[in-house]
Coordinates of C-alpha atoms and ligand atoms in Angstrom, one line a residue:
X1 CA -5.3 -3.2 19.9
X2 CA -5.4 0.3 18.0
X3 CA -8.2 1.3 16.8
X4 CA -7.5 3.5 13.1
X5 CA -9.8 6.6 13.0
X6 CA -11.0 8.2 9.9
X7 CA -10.8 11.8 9.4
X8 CA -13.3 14.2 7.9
X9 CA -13.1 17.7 7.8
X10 CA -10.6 17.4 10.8
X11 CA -12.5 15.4 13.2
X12 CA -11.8 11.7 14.2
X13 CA -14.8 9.4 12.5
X14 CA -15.4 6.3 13.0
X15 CA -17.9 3.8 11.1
X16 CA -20.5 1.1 11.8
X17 CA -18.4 -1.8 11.1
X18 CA -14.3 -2.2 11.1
X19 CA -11.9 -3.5 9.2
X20 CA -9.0 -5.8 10.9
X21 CA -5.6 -4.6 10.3
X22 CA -3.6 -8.1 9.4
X23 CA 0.5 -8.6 10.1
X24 CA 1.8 -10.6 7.8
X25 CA 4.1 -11.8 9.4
X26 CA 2.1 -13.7 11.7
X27 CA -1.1 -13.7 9.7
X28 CA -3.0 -12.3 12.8
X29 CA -4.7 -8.7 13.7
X30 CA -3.1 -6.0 15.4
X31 CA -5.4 -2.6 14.8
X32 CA -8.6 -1.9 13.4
X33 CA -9.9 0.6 11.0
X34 CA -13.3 2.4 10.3
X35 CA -14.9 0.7 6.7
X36 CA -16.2 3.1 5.5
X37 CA -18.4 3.7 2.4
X38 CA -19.8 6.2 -0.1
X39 CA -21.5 8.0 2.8
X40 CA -18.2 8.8 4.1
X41 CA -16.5 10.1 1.0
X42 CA -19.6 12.5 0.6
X43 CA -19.1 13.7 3.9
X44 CA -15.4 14.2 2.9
X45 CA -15.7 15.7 -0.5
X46 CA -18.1 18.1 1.3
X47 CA -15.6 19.0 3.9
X48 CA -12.5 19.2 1.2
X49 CA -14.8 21.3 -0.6
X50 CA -15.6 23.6 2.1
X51 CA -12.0 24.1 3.0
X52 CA -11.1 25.1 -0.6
X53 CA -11.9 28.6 -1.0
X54 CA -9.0 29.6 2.2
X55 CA -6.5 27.0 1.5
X56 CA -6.9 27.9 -2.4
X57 CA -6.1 31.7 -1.7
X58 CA -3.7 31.1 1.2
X59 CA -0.2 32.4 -0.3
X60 CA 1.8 30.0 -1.6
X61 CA 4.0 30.1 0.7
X62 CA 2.4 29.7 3.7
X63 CA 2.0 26.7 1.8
X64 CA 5.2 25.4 1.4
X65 CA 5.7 26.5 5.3
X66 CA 2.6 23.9 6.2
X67 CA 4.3 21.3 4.1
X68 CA 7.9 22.0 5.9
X69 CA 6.3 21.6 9.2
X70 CA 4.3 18.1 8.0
X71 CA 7.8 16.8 6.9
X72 CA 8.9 17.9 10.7
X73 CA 5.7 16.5 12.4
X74 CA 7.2 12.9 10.1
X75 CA 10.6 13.3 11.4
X76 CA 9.3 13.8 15.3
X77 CA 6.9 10.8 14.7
X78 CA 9.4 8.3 12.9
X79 CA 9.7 5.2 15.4
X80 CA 6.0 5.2 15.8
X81 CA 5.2 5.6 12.0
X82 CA 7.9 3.1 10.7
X83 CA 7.1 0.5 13.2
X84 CA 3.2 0.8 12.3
X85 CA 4.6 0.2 8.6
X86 CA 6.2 -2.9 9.2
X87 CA 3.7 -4.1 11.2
X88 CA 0.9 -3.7 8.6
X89 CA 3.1 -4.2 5.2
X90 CA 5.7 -7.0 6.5
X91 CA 8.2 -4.7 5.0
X92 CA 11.3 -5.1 6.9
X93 CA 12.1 -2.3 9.2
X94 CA 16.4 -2.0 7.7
X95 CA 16.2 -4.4 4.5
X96 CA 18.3 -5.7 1.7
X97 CA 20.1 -2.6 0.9
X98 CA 18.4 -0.5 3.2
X99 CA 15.0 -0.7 1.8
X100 CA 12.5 -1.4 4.0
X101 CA 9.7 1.2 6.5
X102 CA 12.9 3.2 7.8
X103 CA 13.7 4.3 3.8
X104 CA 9.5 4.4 3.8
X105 CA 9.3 7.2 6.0
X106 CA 12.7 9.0 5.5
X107 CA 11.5 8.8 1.6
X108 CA 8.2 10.3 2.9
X109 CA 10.0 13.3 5.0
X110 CA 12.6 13.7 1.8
X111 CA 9.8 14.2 -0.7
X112 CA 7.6 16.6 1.3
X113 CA 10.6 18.5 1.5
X114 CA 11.4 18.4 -2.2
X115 CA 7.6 18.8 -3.1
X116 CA 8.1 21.9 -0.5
X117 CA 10.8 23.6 -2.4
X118 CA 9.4 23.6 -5.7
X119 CA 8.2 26.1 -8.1
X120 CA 6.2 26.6 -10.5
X121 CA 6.3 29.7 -11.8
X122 CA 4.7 31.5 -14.2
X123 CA 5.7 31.7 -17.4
X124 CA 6.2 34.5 -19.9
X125 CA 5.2 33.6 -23.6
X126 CA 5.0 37.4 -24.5
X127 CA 5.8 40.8 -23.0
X128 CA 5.9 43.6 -26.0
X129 CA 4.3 47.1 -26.4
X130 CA 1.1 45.5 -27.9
X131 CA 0.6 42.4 -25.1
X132 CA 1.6 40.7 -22.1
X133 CA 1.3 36.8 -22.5
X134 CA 1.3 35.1 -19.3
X135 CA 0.4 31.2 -18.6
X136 CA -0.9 30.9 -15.1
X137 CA -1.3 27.4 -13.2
X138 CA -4.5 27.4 -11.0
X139 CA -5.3 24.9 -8.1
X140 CA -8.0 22.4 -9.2
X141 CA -9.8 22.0 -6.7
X142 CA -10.7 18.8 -4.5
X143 CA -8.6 15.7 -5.7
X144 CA -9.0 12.4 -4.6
X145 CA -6.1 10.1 -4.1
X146 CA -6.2 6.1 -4.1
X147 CA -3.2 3.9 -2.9
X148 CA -2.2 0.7 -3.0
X149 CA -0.5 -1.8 0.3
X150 CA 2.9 -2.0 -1.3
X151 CA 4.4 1.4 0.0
X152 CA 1.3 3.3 1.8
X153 CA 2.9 6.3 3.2
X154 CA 5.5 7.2 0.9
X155 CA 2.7 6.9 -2.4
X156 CA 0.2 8.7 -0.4
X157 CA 2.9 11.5 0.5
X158 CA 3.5 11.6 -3.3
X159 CA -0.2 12.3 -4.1
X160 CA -0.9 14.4 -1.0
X161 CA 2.0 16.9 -1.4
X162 CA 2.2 18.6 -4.5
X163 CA -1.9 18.4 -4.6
X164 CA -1.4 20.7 -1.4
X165 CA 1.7 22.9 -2.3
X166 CA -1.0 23.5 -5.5
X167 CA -3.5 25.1 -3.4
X168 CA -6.0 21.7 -3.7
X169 CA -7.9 19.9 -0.8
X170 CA -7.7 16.2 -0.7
X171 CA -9.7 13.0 0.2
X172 CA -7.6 10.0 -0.1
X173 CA -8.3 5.7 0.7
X174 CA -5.5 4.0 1.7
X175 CA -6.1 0.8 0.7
X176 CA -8.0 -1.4 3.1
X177 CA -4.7 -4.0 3.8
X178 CA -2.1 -1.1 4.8
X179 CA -4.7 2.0 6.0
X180 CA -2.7 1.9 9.6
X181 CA 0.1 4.5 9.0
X182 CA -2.0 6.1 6.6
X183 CA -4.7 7.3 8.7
X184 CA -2.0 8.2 11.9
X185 CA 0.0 10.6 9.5
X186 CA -3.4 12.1 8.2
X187 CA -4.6 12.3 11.9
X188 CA -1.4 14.1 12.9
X189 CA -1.2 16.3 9.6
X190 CA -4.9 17.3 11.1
X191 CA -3.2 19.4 13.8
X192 CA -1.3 21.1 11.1
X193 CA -3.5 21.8 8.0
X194 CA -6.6 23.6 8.3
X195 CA -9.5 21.2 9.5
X196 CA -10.7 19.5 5.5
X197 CA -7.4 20.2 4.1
X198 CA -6.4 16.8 4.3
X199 CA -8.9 13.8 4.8
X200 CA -9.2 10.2 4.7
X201 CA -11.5 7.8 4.3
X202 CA -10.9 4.0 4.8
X203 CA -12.6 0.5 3.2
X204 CA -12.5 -1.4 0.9
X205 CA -12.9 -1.1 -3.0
X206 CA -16.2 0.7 -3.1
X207 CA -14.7 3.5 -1.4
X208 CA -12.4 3.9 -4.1
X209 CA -14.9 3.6 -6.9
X210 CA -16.9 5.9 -5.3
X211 CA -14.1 8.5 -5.1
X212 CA -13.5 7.5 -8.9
X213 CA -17.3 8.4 -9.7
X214 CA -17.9 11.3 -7.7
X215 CA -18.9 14.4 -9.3
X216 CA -17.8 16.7 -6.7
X217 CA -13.9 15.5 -7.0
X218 CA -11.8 17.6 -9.7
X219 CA -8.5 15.4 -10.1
X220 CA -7.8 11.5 -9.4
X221 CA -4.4 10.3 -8.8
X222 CA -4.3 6.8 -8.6
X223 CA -1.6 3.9 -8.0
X224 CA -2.5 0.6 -8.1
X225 CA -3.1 -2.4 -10.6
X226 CA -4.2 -1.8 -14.5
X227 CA -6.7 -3.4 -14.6
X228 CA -8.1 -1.1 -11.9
X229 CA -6.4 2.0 -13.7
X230 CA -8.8 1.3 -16.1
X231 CA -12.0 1.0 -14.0
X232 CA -11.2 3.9 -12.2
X233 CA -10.4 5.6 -15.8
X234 CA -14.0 5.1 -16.7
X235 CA -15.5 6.2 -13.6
X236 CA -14.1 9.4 -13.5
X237 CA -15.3 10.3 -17.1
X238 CA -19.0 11.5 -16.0
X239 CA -17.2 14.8 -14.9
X240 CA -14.5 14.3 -17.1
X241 CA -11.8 14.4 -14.0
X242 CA -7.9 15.1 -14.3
X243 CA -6.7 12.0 -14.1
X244 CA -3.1 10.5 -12.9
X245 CA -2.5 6.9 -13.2
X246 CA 0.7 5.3 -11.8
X247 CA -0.5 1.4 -13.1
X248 CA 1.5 -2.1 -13.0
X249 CA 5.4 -2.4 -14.8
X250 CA 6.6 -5.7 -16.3
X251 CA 10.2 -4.0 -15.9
X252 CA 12.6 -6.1 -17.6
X253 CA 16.5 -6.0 -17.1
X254 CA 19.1 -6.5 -19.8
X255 CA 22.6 -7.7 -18.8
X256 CA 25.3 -7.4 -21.3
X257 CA 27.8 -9.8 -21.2
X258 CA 30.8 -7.3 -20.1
X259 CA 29.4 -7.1 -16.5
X260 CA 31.5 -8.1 -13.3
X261 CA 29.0 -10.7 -12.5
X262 CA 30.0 -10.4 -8.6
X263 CA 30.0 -7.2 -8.6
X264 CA 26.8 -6.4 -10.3
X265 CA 24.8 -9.6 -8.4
X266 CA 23.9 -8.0 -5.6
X267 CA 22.9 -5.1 -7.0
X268 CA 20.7 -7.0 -9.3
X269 CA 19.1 -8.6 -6.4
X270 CA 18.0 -5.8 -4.5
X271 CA 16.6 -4.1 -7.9
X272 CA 14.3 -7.4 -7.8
X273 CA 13.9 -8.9 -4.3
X274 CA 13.4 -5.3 -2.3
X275 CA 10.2 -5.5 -0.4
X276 CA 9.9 -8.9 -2.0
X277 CA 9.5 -7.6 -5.3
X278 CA 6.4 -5.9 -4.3
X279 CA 6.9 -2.3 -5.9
X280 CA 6.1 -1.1 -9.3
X281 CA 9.1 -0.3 -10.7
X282 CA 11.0 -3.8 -8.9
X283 CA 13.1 -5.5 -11.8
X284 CA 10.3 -7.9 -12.9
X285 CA 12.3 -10.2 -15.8
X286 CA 15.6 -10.1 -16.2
X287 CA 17.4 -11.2 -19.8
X288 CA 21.0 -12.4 -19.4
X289 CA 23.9 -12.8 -21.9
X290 CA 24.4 -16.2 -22.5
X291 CA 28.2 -16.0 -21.6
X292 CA 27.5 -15.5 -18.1
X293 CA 24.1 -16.3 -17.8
X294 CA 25.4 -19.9 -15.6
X295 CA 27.9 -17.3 -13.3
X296 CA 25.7 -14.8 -12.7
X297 CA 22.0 -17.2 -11.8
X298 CA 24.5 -19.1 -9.6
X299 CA 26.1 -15.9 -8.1
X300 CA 22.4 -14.7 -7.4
X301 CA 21.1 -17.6 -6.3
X302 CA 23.7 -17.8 -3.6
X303 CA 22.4 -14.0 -2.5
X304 CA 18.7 -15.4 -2.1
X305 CA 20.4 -18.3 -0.1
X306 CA 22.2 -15.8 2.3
X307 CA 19.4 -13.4 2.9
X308 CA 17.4 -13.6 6.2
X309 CA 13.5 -14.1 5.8
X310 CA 11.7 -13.0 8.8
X311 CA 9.9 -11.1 10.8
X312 CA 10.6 -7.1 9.7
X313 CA 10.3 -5.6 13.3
X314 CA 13.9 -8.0 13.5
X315 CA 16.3 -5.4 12.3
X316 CA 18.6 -8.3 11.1
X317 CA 15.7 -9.4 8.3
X318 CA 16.2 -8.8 4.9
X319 CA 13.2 -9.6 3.2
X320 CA 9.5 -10.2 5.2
X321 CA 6.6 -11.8 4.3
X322 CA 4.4 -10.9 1.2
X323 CA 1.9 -8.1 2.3
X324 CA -1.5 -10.7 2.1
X325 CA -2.6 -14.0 1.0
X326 CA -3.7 -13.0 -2.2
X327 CA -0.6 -12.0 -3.5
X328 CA 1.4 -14.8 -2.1
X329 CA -1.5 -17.3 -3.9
X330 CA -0.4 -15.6 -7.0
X331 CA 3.4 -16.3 -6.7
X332 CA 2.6 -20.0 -5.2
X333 CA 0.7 -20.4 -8.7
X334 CA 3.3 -18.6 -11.1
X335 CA 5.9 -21.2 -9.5
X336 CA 3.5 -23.9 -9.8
X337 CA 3.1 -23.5 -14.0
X338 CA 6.9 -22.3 -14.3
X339 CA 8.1 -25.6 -12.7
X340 CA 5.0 -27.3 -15.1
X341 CA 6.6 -25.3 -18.3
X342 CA 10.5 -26.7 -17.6
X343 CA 11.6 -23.9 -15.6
X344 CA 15.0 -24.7 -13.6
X345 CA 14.6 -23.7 -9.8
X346 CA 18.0 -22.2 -8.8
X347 CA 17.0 -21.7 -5.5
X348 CA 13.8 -21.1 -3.4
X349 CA 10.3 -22.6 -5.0
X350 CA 8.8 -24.2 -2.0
X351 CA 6.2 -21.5 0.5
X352 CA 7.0 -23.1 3.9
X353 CA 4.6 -25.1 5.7
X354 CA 4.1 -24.0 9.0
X355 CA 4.7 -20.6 11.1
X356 CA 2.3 -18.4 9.9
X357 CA 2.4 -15.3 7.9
X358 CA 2.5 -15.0 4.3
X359 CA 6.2 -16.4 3.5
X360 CA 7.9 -17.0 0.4
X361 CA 11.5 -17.6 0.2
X362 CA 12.9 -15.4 -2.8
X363 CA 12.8 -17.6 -6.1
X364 CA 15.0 -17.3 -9.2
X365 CA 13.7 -19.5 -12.3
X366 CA 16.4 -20.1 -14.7
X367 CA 15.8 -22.0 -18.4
X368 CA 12.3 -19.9 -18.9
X369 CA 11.5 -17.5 -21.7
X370 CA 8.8 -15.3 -23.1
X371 CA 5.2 -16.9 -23.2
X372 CA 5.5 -18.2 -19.1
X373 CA 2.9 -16.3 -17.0
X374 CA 5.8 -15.6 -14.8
X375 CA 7.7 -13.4 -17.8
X376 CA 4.6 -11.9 -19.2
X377 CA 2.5 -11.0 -16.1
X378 CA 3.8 -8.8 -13.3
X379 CA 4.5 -11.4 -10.2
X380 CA 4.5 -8.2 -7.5
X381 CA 6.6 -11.3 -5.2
X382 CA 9.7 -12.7 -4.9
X383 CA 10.0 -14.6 -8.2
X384 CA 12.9 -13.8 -10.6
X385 CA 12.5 -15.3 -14.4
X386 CA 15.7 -14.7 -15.9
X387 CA 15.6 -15.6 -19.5
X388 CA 18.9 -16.3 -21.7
X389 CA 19.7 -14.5 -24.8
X390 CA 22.5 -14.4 -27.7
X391 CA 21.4 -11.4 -29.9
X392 CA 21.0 -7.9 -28.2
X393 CA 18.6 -6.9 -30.8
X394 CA 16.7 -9.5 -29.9
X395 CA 16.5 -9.2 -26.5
X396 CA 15.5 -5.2 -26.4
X397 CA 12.6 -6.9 -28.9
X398 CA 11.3 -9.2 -26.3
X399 CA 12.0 -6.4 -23.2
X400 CA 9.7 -4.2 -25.3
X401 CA 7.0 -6.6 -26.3
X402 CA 4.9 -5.8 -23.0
X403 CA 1.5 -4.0 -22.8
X404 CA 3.1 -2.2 -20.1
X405 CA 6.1 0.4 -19.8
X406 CA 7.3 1.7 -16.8
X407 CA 10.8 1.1 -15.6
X408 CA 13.7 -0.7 -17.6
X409 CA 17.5 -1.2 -17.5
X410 CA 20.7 -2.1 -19.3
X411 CA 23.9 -3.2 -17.1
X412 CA 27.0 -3.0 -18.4
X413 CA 30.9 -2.1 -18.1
X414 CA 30.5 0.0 -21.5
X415 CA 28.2 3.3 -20.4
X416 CA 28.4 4.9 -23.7
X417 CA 27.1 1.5 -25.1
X418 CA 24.2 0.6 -22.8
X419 CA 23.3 4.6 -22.7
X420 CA 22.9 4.3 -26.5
X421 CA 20.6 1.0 -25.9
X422 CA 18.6 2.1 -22.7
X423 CA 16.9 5.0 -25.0
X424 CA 15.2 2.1 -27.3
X425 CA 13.3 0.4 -24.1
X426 CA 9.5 1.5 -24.3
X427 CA 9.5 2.4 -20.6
X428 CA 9.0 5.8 -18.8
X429 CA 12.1 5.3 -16.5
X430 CA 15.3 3.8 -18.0
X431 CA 18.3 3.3 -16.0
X432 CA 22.4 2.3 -16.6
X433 CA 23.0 -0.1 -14.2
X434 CA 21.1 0.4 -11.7
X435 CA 17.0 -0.3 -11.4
X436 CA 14.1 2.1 -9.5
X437 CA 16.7 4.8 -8.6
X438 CA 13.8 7.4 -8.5
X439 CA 14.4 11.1 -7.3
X440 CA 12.2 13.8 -6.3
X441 CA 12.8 15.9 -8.8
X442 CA 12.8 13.8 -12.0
X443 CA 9.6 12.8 -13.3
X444 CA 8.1 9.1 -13.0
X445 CA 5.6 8.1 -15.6
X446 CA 4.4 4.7 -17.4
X447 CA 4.7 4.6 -21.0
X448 CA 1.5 2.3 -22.5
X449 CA -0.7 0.7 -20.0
X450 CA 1.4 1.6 -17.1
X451 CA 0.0 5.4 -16.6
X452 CA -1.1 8.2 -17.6
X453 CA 0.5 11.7 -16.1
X454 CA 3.3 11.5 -14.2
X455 CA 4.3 12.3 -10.6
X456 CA 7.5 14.5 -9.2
X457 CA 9.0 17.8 -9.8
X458 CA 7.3 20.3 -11.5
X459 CA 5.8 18.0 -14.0
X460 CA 4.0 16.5 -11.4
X461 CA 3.4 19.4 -9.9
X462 CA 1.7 20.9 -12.9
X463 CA -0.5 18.0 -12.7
X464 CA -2.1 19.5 -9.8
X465 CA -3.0 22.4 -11.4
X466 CA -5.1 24.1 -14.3
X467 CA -3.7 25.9 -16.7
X468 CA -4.7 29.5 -17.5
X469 CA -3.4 31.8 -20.2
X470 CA -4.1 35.6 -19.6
X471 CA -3.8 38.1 -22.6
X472 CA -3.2 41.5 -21.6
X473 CA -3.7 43.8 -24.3
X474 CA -1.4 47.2 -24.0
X475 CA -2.2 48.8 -27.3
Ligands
NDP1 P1 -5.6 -2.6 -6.8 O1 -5.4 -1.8 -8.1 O2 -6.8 -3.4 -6.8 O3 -5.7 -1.6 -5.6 C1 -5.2 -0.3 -5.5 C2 -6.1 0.6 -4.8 O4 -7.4 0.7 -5.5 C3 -6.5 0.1 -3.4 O5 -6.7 1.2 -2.5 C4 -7.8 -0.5 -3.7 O6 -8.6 -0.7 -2.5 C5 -8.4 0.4 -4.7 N1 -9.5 -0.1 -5.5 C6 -9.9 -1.4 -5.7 N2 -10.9 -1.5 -6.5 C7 -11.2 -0.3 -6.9 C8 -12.2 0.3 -7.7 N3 -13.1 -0.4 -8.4 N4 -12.2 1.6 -7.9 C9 -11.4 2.4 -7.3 N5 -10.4 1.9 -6.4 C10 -10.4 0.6 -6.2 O7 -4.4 -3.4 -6.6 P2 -4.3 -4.7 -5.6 O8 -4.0 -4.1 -4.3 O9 -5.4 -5.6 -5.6 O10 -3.1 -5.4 -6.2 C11 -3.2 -6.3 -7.4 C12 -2.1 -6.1 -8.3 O11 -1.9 -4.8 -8.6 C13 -0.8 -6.6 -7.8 O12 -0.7 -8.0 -8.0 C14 0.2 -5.8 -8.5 O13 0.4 -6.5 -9.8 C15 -0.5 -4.5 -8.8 N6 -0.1 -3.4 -8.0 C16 0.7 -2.5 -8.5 C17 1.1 -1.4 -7.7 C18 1.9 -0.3 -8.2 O14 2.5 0.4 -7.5 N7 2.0 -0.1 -9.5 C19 0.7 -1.3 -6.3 C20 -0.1 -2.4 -5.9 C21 -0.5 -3.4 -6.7 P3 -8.5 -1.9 -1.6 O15 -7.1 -2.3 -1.5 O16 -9.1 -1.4 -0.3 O17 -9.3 -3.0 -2.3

């Protein structure tokens, strides 16, 4: 059994008690990690602080160079990081269409390398015989970074890179289901970065608020549930931090009825069934035309029948287990009250009864509508409601009506058609047929309650920085 280390101001720490790192797909421990607590994240917000000053004033790029070389330090490390991944998410290693830990860490290496190359420079708002205008971005100084079990080391890799290419220090909590690969790629980045550069601190959720309180951290970026989003909101008002939220989506799907229903189907799935539905921006509820709303729930039923449920270290699995009990609790009850409201199984429905791990075979509800838990609420699991509707207008009504807003989508043969209808979903990321197809270089942010900020490019970049307008005065 592994056992995890912490790391604070570039030394390996350990903690009174541990953590056990659980497989899910056998429901059993494999590694063990420090739980730490507020003691810790002093002793790392004192170390990130320490290490400001250099890494602040070290030229950018130098920067970028460190960055280049933790994207290498990935690539030379990807076996024994994508296996870890699997181990401790269930994720499977290959996937239904190719997402699973190998697209985790090759996402990882290809956004440290994006997050590398890009600029911010600084801009010019005047430059005349009386003044020079400039506006300036500043690092922030020590940002703390919280992440959720769903993708571990490609959201922390989002935090953790453009906060460094900015000139910040960092102390991030994995959370306490998925810390494994976490802590190894921050214990290997620690040969790289300047010792307090980068540090972690592992436990559970009083880690994290105390990260979210403390008045020594400048910036929070945060991805997780809302209703956390908003505890950690109010935490980090006593010093009034920066704050980046990247919260829950209810992303709903609107198929038009001019779609090759084979054609689209499997596409379709793997926007909602990839890593079991377990990502933020998965295709949550999907509203289908009534003329082919029969072909295409039969046609994606049949997928969901096909796919392979297993183990994820099996390259020939499609779909693992959910990442912990909890969250497969929650899907066993949203089937529970969707069968109890009339909903029509297509396929799936039943958890199976022995084996152990945290199974659930996907699940496609048919004959269900707004006002079901399992349309309103997030699932975060394999459960598909897919809703029937005759009026477009009607259905972009009910896509909208959703506290939250992050990703939505219009499928259909007609692009200039569904272009002109994806731009009236209240969501932060809009697609034409396709679902999730996020970029480095294109910003990602919830509309409503699903963020605050955004991440990528040089917005996101930016977010990592102050902003500081010098006047120079000629004349
Ligand atoms: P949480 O929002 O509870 O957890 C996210 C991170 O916040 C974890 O590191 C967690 O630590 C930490 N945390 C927990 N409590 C606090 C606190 N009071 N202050 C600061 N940090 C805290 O999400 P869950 O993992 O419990 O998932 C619950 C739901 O959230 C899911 O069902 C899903 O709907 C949604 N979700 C959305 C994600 C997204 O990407 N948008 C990602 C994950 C979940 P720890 O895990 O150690 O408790």
């Amino acid at each position: 059994m592994t056992d995890f280390a912490m790391m604070i101001g570039g030394e390996r720490v350990a903690a009174g008690e541990t953590d056990m790192v659980i497989n899910p797909a056998t429901g059993r421990g494999f590694a063990t990690a420090p739980k730490g607590g507020p003691e810790h994240v002093d002793a790392a917000v004192k170390a990130a602080r320490a290490a400001f000053p250099a890494w602040s004033t070290t030229p950018i790029a130098k920067r970028r160079e460190k960055l280049r070389e933790l994207a290498a330090m990935l690539e030379a490390n990807f076996s024994e990081l994508m296996a870890l991944c699997t181990k401790e998410t269930g994720k499977p290693v290959k996937g239904y269409g190719g997402v699973g830990s190998a697209m985790e860490i090759g996402g990882s290496i290809a956004w440290m390398q994006a997050t590398a190359a890009t600029e911010l420079p600084v801009e010019i708002v005047q430059d005349d015989a009386e003044a020079r205008v400039e506006v300036r971005r500043l690092p922030i100084g020590v940002v703390g970074s919280i992440t959720p079990w769903n993708w571990p080391l490609m959201i922390g890799v989002w935090h953790y890179a453009p906060a460094l290419l900015a000139g910040n220090t960092v102390v991030a909590k994995p959370s306490e289901f998925t810390p494994a690969t976490t802590l190894r790629f921050i214990e290997l980045a620690n040969e790289i970065l300047p010792a307090g550069v980068l540090n972690a601190v592992s436990g559970g959720g009083d880690v994290g608020a105390a990260i979210a309180r403390h008045a020594d951290i400048d910036k929070l970026v945060f991805t997780g549930s809302s209703p956390t989003g908003r505890a950690v909101m109010a935490a980090a008002s006593g010093n009034l931090k920066r704050l980046t939220l990247e919260l829950g989506g209810n992303d709903a799907g609107i198929v038009l009825p001019d779609v090759d229903v084979k054609e689209t189907a499997p596409k379709l799935f793997g926007a909602c069934f990839h890593n079991n539905g377990q990502t933020c921006q998965a295709l949550k509820r999907l509203y289908v035309h009534e003329d082919i709303y029969e072909a295409l729930g039969a046609e994606l039923a049949a997928i969901a029948k096909s796919v392979k449920v297993g183990d994820g270290l099996d390259e020939a699995t499609d779909l693992g287990p959910l990442q912990n009990q909890k969250q497969l609790d929650i899907v066993k009850r949203l089937a529970d009250e969707a069968r109890q409201a009339g909903g029509r199984f297509l396929c799936g429905g039943e958890a199976p009864e022995e084996g152990g791990g945290f199974f659930y075979p996907p699940t496609i509800v048919a004959d269900i509508s707004d006002g079901a838990r399992l349309v309103d609420e997030e699932q975060f699991g394999p459960i598909l409601p897919i809703v029937k509707y005759t009026d477009i207008n009607d259905a972009m009504a009910r896509a909208n009506a959703s506290s939250q807003g992050l990703g939505g989508s219009i499928w259909s043969a007609d692009l200039d058609r569904a272009s002109a209808l994806v731009g009236r979903l209240e969501a932060g990321s809009v697609w034409v047929n396709a679902h999730a197809a996020i970029q480095p270089d294109a910003p990602m942010a919830g509309m409503k309650q699903s963020g605050l900020g955004c991440e990528f490019g040089h917005w996101g970049l930016a977010e990592n920085t102050n902003m500081q307008t010098v006047k120079i005065v000629k004349a």
